[in-house]
Tab-separated table of C-alpha atoms (C1' of nucleotides) in Angstrom:
chain	number	residue	atom	x	y	z
A	1	MET	CA	0.000	0.000	0.000
A	2	SER	CA	1.759	3.156	1.166
A	3	ALA	CA	0.881	5.832	-1.316
A	4	THR	CA	-2.118	4.120	-2.768
A	5	ASN	CA	-3.666	3.531	0.589
A	6	THR	CA	-6.909	5.312	0.052
A	7	ASP	CA	-9.046	2.604	1.530
A	8	VAL	CA	-10.323	2.726	5.083
A	9	PRO	CA	-13.654	2.026	3.549
A	10	SER	CA	-16.907	2.192	5.353
A	11	MET	CA	-15.764	-0.614	7.610
A	12	ARG	CA	-18.356	-3.235	8.283
A	13	ALA	CA	-20.338	-3.437	11.422
A	14	HIS	CA	-17.912	-5.186	13.696
A	15	ALA	CA	-14.348	-4.458	12.877
A	16	LEU	CA	-12.531	-1.274	12.215
A	17	PRO	CA	-11.035	-1.330	8.769
A	18	THR	CA	-7.480	-1.377	7.694
A	19	PRO	CA	-4.541	-2.203	9.966
A	20	VAL	CA	-3.716	1.460	9.767
A	21	PRO	CA	-0.165	2.222	8.647
A	22	ALA	CA	0.618	3.794	11.994
A	23	GLY	CA	2.888	6.756	12.153
A	24	ASP	CA	0.204	8.200	9.925
A	25	TYR	CA	-2.000	8.243	12.960
A	26	ASP	CA	-1.887	11.999	12.746
A	27	ALA	CA	-3.319	12.018	9.286
A	28	CYS	CA	-6.001	9.452	10.017
A	29	PRO	CA	-9.241	11.422	10.176
A	30	VAL	CA	-10.717	8.944	12.605
A	31	THR	CA	-8.026	9.210	15.249
A	32	SER	CA	-7.811	12.903	14.536
A	33	LEU	CA	-11.505	13.360	15.239
A	34	MET	CA	-11.296	11.271	18.387
A	35	ARG	CA	-8.464	13.316	19.768
A	36	ARG	CA	-10.469	16.472	19.277
A	37	VAL	CA	-13.715	15.256	20.713
A	38	GLY	CA	-11.652	13.524	23.379
A	39	ASP	CA	-10.390	16.684	24.977
A	40	LYS	CA	-11.782	17.951	28.213
A	41	TRP	CA	-14.594	20.247	27.078
A	42	THR	CA	-15.445	19.739	23.410
A	43	LEU	CA	-18.070	17.068	23.900
A	44	LEU	CA	-19.728	19.128	26.583
A	45	VAL	CA	-19.863	22.262	24.460
A	46	LEU	CA	-21.012	20.271	21.467
A	47	SER	CA	-23.833	18.743	23.454
A	48	LEU	CA	-25.033	22.136	24.629
A	49	LEU	CA	-24.919	23.661	21.166
A	50	GLY	CA	-26.834	20.632	19.981
A	51	ARG	CA	-29.812	21.934	21.880
A	52	ARG	CA	-29.754	25.546	20.771
A	53	PRO	CA	-27.422	28.442	19.959
A	54	TYR	CA	-25.567	29.963	22.880
A	55	ARG	CA	-23.812	33.221	23.556
A	56	TYR	CA	-20.317	33.237	24.953
A	57	ASN	CA	-21.027	33.972	28.573
A	58	GLU	CA	-24.094	31.839	28.446
A	59	LEU	CA	-21.852	28.912	27.598
A	60	HIS	CA	-19.388	29.995	30.211
A	61	ARG	CA	-22.089	29.713	32.823
A	62	ALA	CA	-23.593	26.514	31.427
A	63	VAL	CA	-20.285	24.671	31.306
A	64	GLU	CA	-19.558	25.812	34.795
A	65	GLY	CA	-15.983	25.041	35.604
A	66	ILE	CA	-14.452	25.874	32.258
A	67	SER	CA	-12.013	28.770	32.077
A	68	GLN	CA	-12.412	31.592	29.585
A	69	ARG	CA	-9.207	30.469	28.005
A	70	MET	CA	-10.439	26.930	27.410
A	71	LEU	CA	-13.908	27.963	26.342
A	72	THR	CA	-12.466	30.266	23.739
A	73	ARG	CA	-9.936	27.676	22.620
A	74	THR	CA	-12.574	24.990	22.360
A	75	LEU	CA	-14.949	27.186	20.400
A	76	ARG	CA	-12.227	28.405	18.069
A	77	THR	CA	-11.167	24.865	17.306
A	78	LEU	CA	-14.729	23.787	16.665
A	79	GLU	CA	-15.117	26.768	14.399
A	80	ALA	CA	-11.921	25.933	12.530
A	81	ASP	CA	-13.219	22.402	12.103
A	82	GLY	CA	-16.408	23.745	10.600
A	83	LEU	CA	-18.536	22.267	13.335
A	84	VAL	CA	-19.584	25.535	14.923
A	85	ALA	CA	-20.487	28.903	13.433
A	86	ARG	CA	-19.626	32.120	15.211
A	87	THR	CA	-21.763	35.185	14.605
A	88	VAL	CA	-20.952	38.617	15.978
A	89	PHE	CA	-23.760	41.081	16.583
A	90	PRO	CA	-22.262	44.579	16.787
A	91	SER	CA	-24.610	45.671	19.517
A	92	VAL	CA	-23.859	47.435	22.785
A	93	PRO	CA	-22.738	45.573	24.691
A	94	PRO	CA	-21.427	43.261	21.987
A	95	SER	CA	-22.860	39.780	21.691
A	96	VAL	CA	-21.558	36.705	19.935
A	97	GLU	CA	-23.628	33.705	19.075
A	98	TYR	CA	-22.336	30.190	18.607
A	99	ARG	CA	-24.363	27.543	16.890
A	100	LEU	CA	-23.773	24.186	15.275
A	101	THR	CA	-23.251	24.100	11.549
A	102	PRO	CA	-25.044	21.399	9.551
A	103	LEU	CA	-21.774	19.495	9.692
A	104	GLY	CA	-21.729	19.851	13.438
A	105	GLU	CA	-25.255	18.558	13.695
A	106	SER	CA	-24.441	15.626	11.488
A	107	LEU	CA	-21.632	14.728	13.841
A	108	LEU	CA	-24.036	14.464	16.730
A	109	VAL	CA	-25.673	11.474	15.111
A	110	PRO	CA	-22.770	8.996	15.361
A	111	LEU	CA	-21.665	10.742	18.515
A	112	SER	CA	-25.015	9.978	20.083
A	113	ALA	CA	-24.646	6.326	19.216
A	114	LEU	CA	-21.303	6.235	20.960
A	115	ALA	CA	-22.678	8.156	23.927
A	116	ASP	CA	-25.504	5.683	24.091
A	117	TRP	CA	-23.042	2.803	24.206
A	118	ALA	CA	-21.113	4.576	26.925
A	119	VAL	CA	-24.048	5.074	29.257
A	120	ARG	CA	-25.080	1.490	28.710
A	121	HIS	CA	-21.822	-0.408	29.053
A	122	GLN	CA	-19.333	1.799	30.710
A	123	PRO	CA	-17.224	1.200	33.830
A	124	SER	CA	-18.878	1.867	37.126
A	125	SER	CA	-21.681	2.981	34.857
A	126	THR	CA	-22.848	5.793	37.028
A	127	PRO	CA	-24.138	8.134	34.356
A	128	LEU	CA	-23.389	11.651	35.427
A	129	GLY	CA	-21.371	11.865	38.555
A	130	VAL	CA	-23.543	9.790	40.784
A	131	ARG	CA	-20.853	7.659	42.330
A	132	PRO	CA	-21.939	4.298	43.785
A	133	LEU	CA	-21.148	5.329	47.322
A	134	GLY	CA	-18.830	7.315	49.493
A	135	ASP	CA	-15.868	7.648	47.219
A	136	ASN	CA	-14.566	10.681	48.935
A	137	GLY	CA	-15.816	10.375	52.460
B	1	MET	CA	-30.180	18.112	39.448
B	2	SER	CA	-26.892	17.394	41.205
B	3	ALA	CA	-27.300	14.127	43.029
B	4	THR	CA	-30.425	12.991	41.309
B	5	ASN	CA	-29.041	13.540	37.872
B	6	THR	CA	-29.188	10.040	36.560
B	7	ASP	CA	-30.616	10.984	33.201
B	8	VAL	CA	-28.444	11.386	30.125
B	9	PRO	CA	-30.931	9.112	28.463
B	10	SER	CA	-30.506	7.565	25.076
B	11	MET	CA	-30.530	11.014	23.518
B	12	ARG	CA	-32.521	11.351	20.360
B	13	ALA	CA	-31.001	11.322	16.936
B	14	HIS	CA	-29.862	14.881	16.658
B	15	ALA	CA	-29.028	16.366	19.972
B	16	LEU	CA	-26.893	15.174	22.799
B	17	PRO	CA	-28.931	14.879	25.960
B	18	THR	CA	-28.756	16.815	29.114
B	19	PRO	CA	-26.934	20.119	29.575
B	20	VAL	CA	-24.452	18.138	31.596
B	21	PRO	CA	-23.748	19.521	35.065
B	22	ALA	CA	-20.154	20.155	34.098
B	23	GLY	CA	-17.509	19.711	36.700
B	24	ASP	CA	-18.880	16.199	36.663
B	25	TYR	CA	-17.311	15.869	33.271
B	26	ASP	CA	-14.923	13.409	34.822
B	27	ALA	CA	-17.687	11.141	35.925
B	28	CYS	CA	-19.629	11.413	32.680
B	29	PRO	CA	-19.129	8.063	30.974
B	30	VAL	CA	-19.436	9.658	27.565
B	31	THR	CA	-16.668	12.203	27.992
B	32	SER	CA	-14.706	9.626	29.903
B	33	LEU	CA	-14.900	7.172	27.019
B	34	MET	CA	-13.989	9.863	24.510
B	35	ARG	CA	-10.913	10.856	26.416
B	36	ARG	CA	-9.724	7.281	26.455
B	37	VAL	CA	-10.370	6.480	22.846
B	38	GLY	CA	-9.073	9.935	22.049
B	39	ASP	CA	-5.551	9.261	23.176
B	40	LYS	CA	-2.773	8.669	20.736
B	41	TRP	CA	-2.850	4.887	20.270
B	42	THR	CA	-6.021	3.345	21.681
B	43	LEU	CA	-8.100	3.568	18.532
B	44	LEU	CA	-5.285	2.086	16.506
B	45	VAL	CA	-4.772	-0.848	18.858
B	46	LEU	CA	-8.499	-1.369	19.101
B	47	SER	CA	-8.836	-1.490	15.336
B	48	LEU	CA	-6.103	-4.088	15.058
B	49	LEU	CA	-7.545	-6.278	17.784
B	50	GLY	CA	-10.870	-5.955	16.016
B	51	ARG	CA	-9.461	-8.091	13.259
B	52	ARG	CA	-7.879	-10.840	15.299
B	53	PRO	CA	-5.952	-11.523	18.522
B	54	TYR	CA	-2.386	-10.254	18.641
B	55	ARG	CA	0.673	-10.983	20.682
B	56	TYR	CA	2.619	-8.197	22.311
B	57	ASN	CA	5.478	-7.845	19.896
B	58	GLU	CA	3.193	-8.489	17.014
B	59	LEU	CA	1.257	-5.398	18.038
B	60	HIS	CA	4.490	-3.549	18.603
B	61	ARG	CA	5.441	-4.185	15.006
B	62	ALA	CA	1.963	-3.563	13.605
B	63	VAL	CA	1.549	-0.235	15.347
B	64	GLU	CA	4.966	0.767	14.192
B	65	GLY	CA	5.978	3.928	15.936
B	66	ILE	CA	4.536	3.172	19.340
B	67	SER	CA	6.937	2.821	22.254
B	68	GLN	CA	6.903	-0.205	24.527
B	69	ARG	CA	5.873	2.053	27.328
B	70	MET	CA	2.815	3.344	25.494
B	71	LEU	CA	1.845	-0.011	24.053
B	72	THR	CA	1.870	-1.540	27.509
B	73	ARG	CA	0.047	1.419	29.012
B	74	THR	CA	-2.589	1.387	26.298
B	75	LEU	CA	-3.170	-2.347	26.617
B	76	ARG	CA	-3.307	-2.206	30.392
B	77	THR	CA	-5.888	0.552	30.292
B	78	LEU	CA	-7.969	-1.304	27.744
B	79	GLU	CA	-7.753	-4.363	29.948
B	80	ALA	CA	-8.777	-2.386	33.027
B	81	ASP	CA	-11.732	-1.058	31.051
B	82	GLY	CA	-12.759	-4.587	30.210
B	83	LEU	CA	-12.337	-4.020	26.499
B	84	VAL	CA	-9.357	-6.298	26.015
B	85	ALA	CA	-8.459	-9.652	27.518
B	86	ARG	CA	-4.863	-10.569	28.256
B	87	THR	CA	-3.842	-14.206	28.260
B	88	VAL	CA	-0.414	-15.426	29.284
B	89	PHE	CA	0.933	-18.651	27.846
B	90	PRO	CA	3.765	-19.854	30.090
B	91	SER	CA	5.801	-21.143	27.213
B	92	VAL	CA	9.478	-20.630	26.458
B	93	PRO	CA	9.886	-17.977	25.372
B	94	PRO	CA	6.788	-16.573	27.061
B	95	SER	CA	3.932	-15.339	24.934
B	96	VAL	CA	0.992	-13.129	25.750
B	97	GLU	CA	-2.120	-12.835	23.694
B	98	TYR	CA	-4.412	-9.833	23.581
B	99	ARG	CA	-7.919	-10.035	22.198
B	100	LEU	CA	-11.087	-8.013	22.344
B	101	THR	CA	-13.653	-8.973	24.919
B	102	PRO	CA	-17.304	-9.094	23.853
B	103	LEU	CA	-17.595	-5.638	25.387
B	104	GLY	CA	-14.670	-4.483	23.309
B	105	GLU	CA	-16.259	-5.844	20.161
B	106	SER	CA	-19.529	-4.173	20.993
B	107	LEU	CA	-17.711	-0.875	21.233
B	108	LEU	CA	-16.463	-1.200	17.684
B	109	VAL	CA	-19.999	-0.872	16.407
B	110	PRO	CA	-20.678	2.754	17.417
B	111	LEU	CA	-17.011	3.468	16.932
B	112	SER	CA	-17.276	2.353	13.341
B	113	ALA	CA	-20.187	4.691	12.782
B	114	LEU	CA	-18.127	7.580	14.073
B	115	ALA	CA	-15.139	6.493	12.013
B	116	ASP	CA	-17.379	6.339	9.002
B	117	TRP	CA	-18.533	9.895	9.630
B	118	ALA	CA	-14.925	10.976	9.976
B	119	VAL	CA	-13.733	9.575	6.681
B	120	ARG	CA	-16.744	11.075	4.978
B	121	HIS	CA	-16.826	14.584	6.365
B	122	GLN	CA	-13.488	15.333	7.860
B	123	PRO	CA	-11.009	18.147	7.143
B	124	SER	CA	-8.656	17.763	4.222
B	125	SER	CA	-10.260	14.364	4.040
B	126	THR	CA	-7.193	12.455	3.014
B	127	PRO	CA	-8.087	9.115	4.527
B	128	LEU	CA	-4.988	7.466	5.848
B	129	GLY	CA	-1.912	9.515	5.474
B	130	VAL	CA	-2.214	10.098	1.796
B	131	ARG	CA	-1.308	13.760	1.827
B	132	PRO	CA	-2.496	15.841	-1.115
B	133	LEU	CA	0.998	16.138	-2.503
B	134	GLY	CA	4.694	15.889	-1.805
B	135	ASP	CA	4.965	16.573	1.871
B	136	ASN	CA	8.018	14.537	2.455
B	137	GLY	CA	9.210	13.408	-0.901
C	1	DC	C1'	9.566	-12.300	24.286
C	2	DT	C1'	7.227	-9.335	27.476
C	3	DG	C1'	7.590	-6.199	29.972
C	4	DT	C1'	9.310	-2.247	34.004
C	5	DA	C1'	11.879	2.089	35.591
C	6	DT	C1'	13.540	6.595	34.829
C	7	DC	C1'	14.198	10.858	32.777
C	8	DC	C1'	12.581	14.588	29.835
C	9	DG	C1'	10.348	17.422	26.467
C	10	DA	C1'	5.583	18.522	24.477
C	11	DT	C1'	1.079	19.568	25.249
C	12	DG	C1'	-3.344	20.301	27.921
C	13	DT	C1'	-5.551	22.898	31.306
C	14	DG	C1'	-6.252	26.283	35.075
C	15	DA	C1'	-5.629	30.928	37.465
C	16	DT	C1'	-5.195	35.503	37.118
C	17	DA	C1'	-4.870	39.932	35.193
C	18	DC	C1'	-5.878	43.021	31.476
C	19	DT	C1'	-8.642	45.096	27.196
C	20	DG	C1'	-12.039	46.991	23.425
D	1	DC	C1'	-19.938	41.230	27.096
D	2	DA	C1'	-16.346	38.760	24.877
D	3	DG	C1'	-12.353	38.007	24.745
D	4	DT	C1'	-6.448	38.075	25.058
D	5	DA	C1'	-1.887	37.464	27.539
D	6	DT	C1'	0.995	35.292	30.725
D	7	DC	C1'	2.469	32.157	34.078
D	8	DA	C1'	2.235	27.713	36.443
D	9	DC	C1'	1.245	22.906	36.963
D	10	DA	C1'	-0.292	18.249	35.576
D	11	DT	C1'	-0.506	14.799	32.387
D	12	DC	C1'	0.846	12.651	27.909
D	13	DG	C1'	4.086	10.461	25.297
D	14	DG	C1'	8.970	9.298	23.639
D	15	DA	C1'	13.822	7.529	24.475
D	16	DT	C1'	16.661	4.724	26.805
D	17	DA	C1'	18.222	1.336	29.922
D	18	DC	C1'	17.282	-2.707	32.578
D	19	DA	C1'	14.892	-7.418	33.941
D	20	DG	C1'	12.360	-12.090	34.370
DNA sequence: CTGTATCCGATGTGATACTG
DNA sequence: CAGTATCACATCGGATACAG
């Protein structure tokens, strides 16, 4: 293969496709996507924007715990990836709206399937922070 | 919500579920899963094991570029997550086989859907390391 | 063959202060 | 309101050496 390796087809139901050349992991769109969605806040932001458009500070409050730095970084990356659209309204005070692009919405479909698997099969399987019992005290 | 937040249901087709409490992002199985699969080698190893069982060095060669440290770490984490089974054959020289568990195989299903989305919609969309033109030679 | 231990640079993330 | 700049710390990941 090497240069002609354009496969990585649609991969059938149960096994990921090609034995991936490795070293090209960077260029593999699959791993690339995972690494992005796999960061600390992206999935969270994506899930919020999946419900409706948000303004910057609105997101900042909703994703309570995120720093301005990371919120901005996350949004900028999503924008660069074409998943989120940023619209500035030159009002006073200024307001900026973030919303999913059609591409972003389309991503939520397979993402939902994965999320569904996660809540069903995952580790201690306590959905959203409801630990089994005193983990801390 | 807070302590009673056990929802994060199956989330309908187009929008991720709950506005996630945030701060609980660590405990959210969805984000948690993403962060694991989103590391540098997990997806690659998972895809290989999706085809057939592998021995340690066999993987080391197949995932050319990975260090022993990271291969071991990745496999150990996958094992801890119940996605991969490790079997030691006390032969001489010793051999260890890694294979997907049923849980691991079940994960490949939604993962494949996401991978499929990636190869279809992603960035410069050059599937597996086939850069547009002479990047290296 | 199948790992473990150690060191080290790269990157991710948070805190804080400042700006149009 | 919606950011940017800077510093600091934790974790990720690679290289190398060593071991059962």
